[in-house]
Amino acid sequence: MLVKLTDCIDINEVYEYLYSDEAGAVNTFLGTVRNHSKGKTVIKLEFEAYEPMALKELNLIAERAKQQWPIYKVAIIHVVGSKQPGEAVVITGVSSAHREASFEACRFLIDELKKTVPIWKKEYYEDSSVWVNAHP
Amino acid sequence: MRVLRLVIFLTLVLSVMEILLFGITRDITGQQRLNVPADQNIVTVKGLKQWLVEQYPAIGKLSSLAVAVNNTYAEDEDNLTPESEIALIPPVSGG
């Protein structure tokens, strides 16, 4: 499993890791910074992580995916630090023999990451900023 | 004498429970970690949450509030000890 926090995502590194002769499918999801949120222009996002626990949770999610689907390899990488619109902030990926498992597992990885992994993002607008999801 | 000093030092260090803070809870408290004095007699996750909301009412207005003990999500009734690594987990927003 390729699981880590980084300041910059290298898509080639993920593909090189996931690729395998026995796999007929390599599926990745790349999350990027959107330049707008709820009608406001987003200037940048800042990500903060409780790193040891975030890595532990990411590894648990990757293990669960391996238990649920017949997949060969799993990758999850998330950034910490400041990112501008268009930049990559998270990548999840799997390789499997057939595409169905790879689509399902890849979606599972990103959906679960958003629920449990202790990573926080602050959205910066032109005149203010807010911690995403902090308030109802 | 040296041993006595060491014992006093360790007692002081161990009796203060340290809470790691992240995200919005750093902004609310203005700190990266909080020390919970031993005389508050906080022994459970639930007790810690109640104490935090009393100290910082803005923490009570968050969508959710979790506590992690040694890098694992803890339940309200779980016990806390000063030796554990305790962290406050406000609503997560990765991805």
XYZ file of C-alpha atoms in Angstrom:
231
model
C 0.000 0.000 0.000
C 1.190 3.486 -0.836
C -0.184 5.670 1.950
C 1.297 9.031 2.848
C 0.927 12.724 3.501
C 2.934 15.049 1.311
C 3.235 18.655 0.223
C 2.860 17.799 -3.472
C 1.108 14.916 -5.264
C 3.003 13.151 -8.040
C 0.484 11.341 -10.250
C 3.203 9.426 -12.050
C 4.477 8.026 -8.774
C 0.974 6.705 -8.021
C 0.569 5.169 -11.463
C 4.008 3.556 -11.300
C 3.078 2.078 -7.943
C -0.377 0.794 -8.953
C 0.495 -0.531 -12.375
C 0.954 -4.288 -12.619
C 1.030 -6.853 -15.423
C -1.769 -8.836 -13.802
C -4.063 -5.789 -13.534
C -6.566 -4.973 -16.259
C -7.651 -1.785 -14.518
C -5.914 1.085 -12.773
C -8.444 3.514 -11.329
C -7.594 6.818 -9.671
C -9.544 9.697 -8.209
C -7.819 13.062 -8.054
C -9.315 15.760 -5.835
C -8.384 19.330 -6.775
C -8.955 22.827 -5.416
C -12.121 24.445 -6.807
C -11.960 28.205 -7.336
C -15.426 28.813 -5.916
C -17.480 27.714 -2.918
C -21.052 28.710 -2.083
C -20.906 31.719 -4.362
C -17.543 32.948 -3.117
C -14.232 33.042 -4.946
C -11.705 30.713 -3.331
C -8.140 32.030 -3.276
C -6.506 29.025 -1.631
C -7.018 26.097 0.728
C -4.867 25.245 3.692
C -4.698 21.665 4.932
C -3.674 20.625 8.393
C -3.375 17.018 9.611
C -2.939 15.191 12.885
C -0.277 13.268 11.040
C 0.269 10.032 13.029
C -3.468 9.449 13.413
C -4.231 10.487 9.826
C -1.730 7.903 8.564
C -3.204 5.272 10.837
C -6.754 5.993 9.620
C -5.657 6.061 5.968
C -3.985 2.672 6.384
C -7.133 1.264 8.023
C -9.252 2.447 5.084
C -6.805 0.942 2.594
C -6.889 -2.375 4.495
C -10.693 -2.378 4.492
C -10.736 -1.824 0.726
C -8.375 -4.762 0.244
C -10.667 -6.942 2.327
C -13.827 -5.919 0.455
C -12.670 -6.015 -3.164
C -10.301 -8.229 -5.175
C -7.702 -5.528 -5.743
C -3.958 -5.790 -6.162
C -2.643 -2.463 -4.920
C -4.009 0.563 -3.090
C -2.715 4.123 -2.949
C -3.945 7.075 -0.880
C -2.004 10.312 -0.715
C -3.215 13.572 0.824
C -1.492 16.931 0.912
C -0.813 19.166 3.881
C -0.111 22.877 3.530
C -1.339 25.553 1.176
C -2.878 24.819 -2.250
C -4.235 27.081 -4.976
C -7.173 26.502 -7.375
C -6.424 23.711 -9.822
C -3.813 22.033 -7.642
C -4.181 18.417 -6.542
C -4.958 17.802 -2.876
C -5.825 14.115 -2.670
C -5.435 11.001 -4.783
C -6.925 7.571 -4.239
C -6.163 4.693 -6.559
C -6.401 0.952 -6.941
C -5.440 -1.698 -9.445
C -7.489 -4.815 -10.063
C -8.086 -7.483 -12.670
C -11.399 -5.966 -13.783
C -12.741 -2.429 -13.815
C -15.800 -2.871 -11.588
C -13.836 -3.555 -8.404
C -11.446 -0.719 -9.172
C -14.242 1.852 -9.564
C -16.012 0.747 -6.385
C -12.890 0.515 -4.251
C -11.533 3.834 -5.454
C -14.784 5.568 -4.565
C -14.851 3.836 -1.175
C -11.367 5.164 -0.396
C -12.226 8.817 -1.002
C -15.672 8.588 0.639
C -14.250 7.032 3.819
C -11.294 9.425 3.883
C -13.713 12.335 4.059
C -15.556 10.782 7.029
C -12.843 9.743 9.449
C -9.337 10.940 8.616
C -8.183 13.791 10.892
C -7.352 16.320 8.199
C -8.835 19.815 8.153
C -9.104 22.395 5.419
C -9.521 26.122 5.703
C -10.996 27.935 2.716
C -9.642 31.402 2.040
C -11.852 33.853 0.148
C -11.050 37.384 -0.977
C -12.091 38.905 2.357
C -12.453 36.054 4.867
C -11.719 32.416 5.657
C -13.573 29.464 7.161
C -12.804 25.973 8.459
C -14.858 23.683 6.209
C -17.573 21.572 7.939
C -16.834 23.113 11.344
C -20.351 24.402 11.923
C -23.784 22.937 11.141
C 17.493 14.369 47.614
C 17.942 13.898 43.876
C 15.436 11.066 43.877
C 12.962 13.175 45.789
C 13.321 15.993 43.265
C 12.801 13.534 40.417
C 9.650 12.182 42.049
C 8.281 15.695 42.561
C 9.140 16.616 38.976
C 7.479 13.501 37.544
C 4.395 13.982 39.689
C 3.994 17.519 38.397
C 4.582 16.537 34.776
C 2.327 13.500 34.847
C -0.517 15.135 36.702
C -1.106 17.687 33.949
C -3.120 16.245 31.079
C -2.091 17.663 27.732
C -4.617 17.930 24.893
C -3.446 18.343 21.282
C -5.514 20.777 19.240
C -6.117 21.096 15.505
C -8.075 23.139 12.990
C -10.754 25.406 14.352
C -10.058 24.466 17.964
C -6.625 26.122 17.627
C -8.358 29.304 16.491
C -10.933 29.130 19.313
C -8.376 28.629 22.064
C -5.495 30.533 20.492
C -3.280 27.575 21.398
C -1.853 24.445 19.805
C -2.217 22.421 22.992
C -4.117 22.769 26.225
C -3.119 21.686 29.684
C -5.880 20.342 31.874
C -4.972 20.891 35.537
C -5.044 17.778 37.691
C -7.382 19.454 40.197
C -10.126 19.400 37.554
C -10.291 15.664 38.177
C -11.171 14.790 34.599
C -11.091 11.035 34.052
C -13.298 10.317 31.029
C -13.698 11.555 27.455
C -17.151 12.846 28.351
C -15.747 14.778 31.308
C -13.086 16.327 29.105
C -15.639 17.430 26.505
C -17.821 19.017 29.206
C -14.848 20.852 30.707
C -13.740 22.123 27.281
C -17.198 23.453 26.434
C -17.356 25.213 29.816
C -13.963 26.819 29.186
C -14.621 27.613 25.525
C -18.349 27.797 24.694
C -17.502 28.143 20.969
C -16.339 24.509 21.049
C -19.910 23.497 21.921
C -21.183 25.106 18.716
C -19.165 22.842 16.380
C -20.940 20.270 14.168
C -19.205 17.471 16.070
C -16.452 16.942 18.588
C -14.405 13.766 18.933
C -11.497 12.837 21.158
C -8.671 10.559 20.084
C -6.632 8.605 22.609
C -3.322 7.259 21.325
C -4.343 7.946 17.719
C -7.680 6.117 17.973
C -11.180 7.581 18.237
C -12.416 7.208 21.823
C -15.931 6.731 23.204
C -17.469 9.121 25.749
C -17.121 6.596 28.579
C -13.464 5.772 27.861
C -10.947 6.688 30.541
C -8.198 9.247 30.132
C -4.805 9.169 31.761
C -2.078 11.807 31.598
C 0.242 9.259 29.968
C -2.048 8.909 26.935
C -1.691 11.055 23.839
C -4.994 12.895 23.812
C -6.208 14.965 20.878
C -9.340 16.945 20.208
C -10.783 16.183 16.766
C -13.139 18.879 15.421
C -15.224 18.066 12.295
C -12.838 16.672 9.687
C -12.750 18.097 6.160
C -10.042 16.301 4.226
C -10.341 15.537 0.535
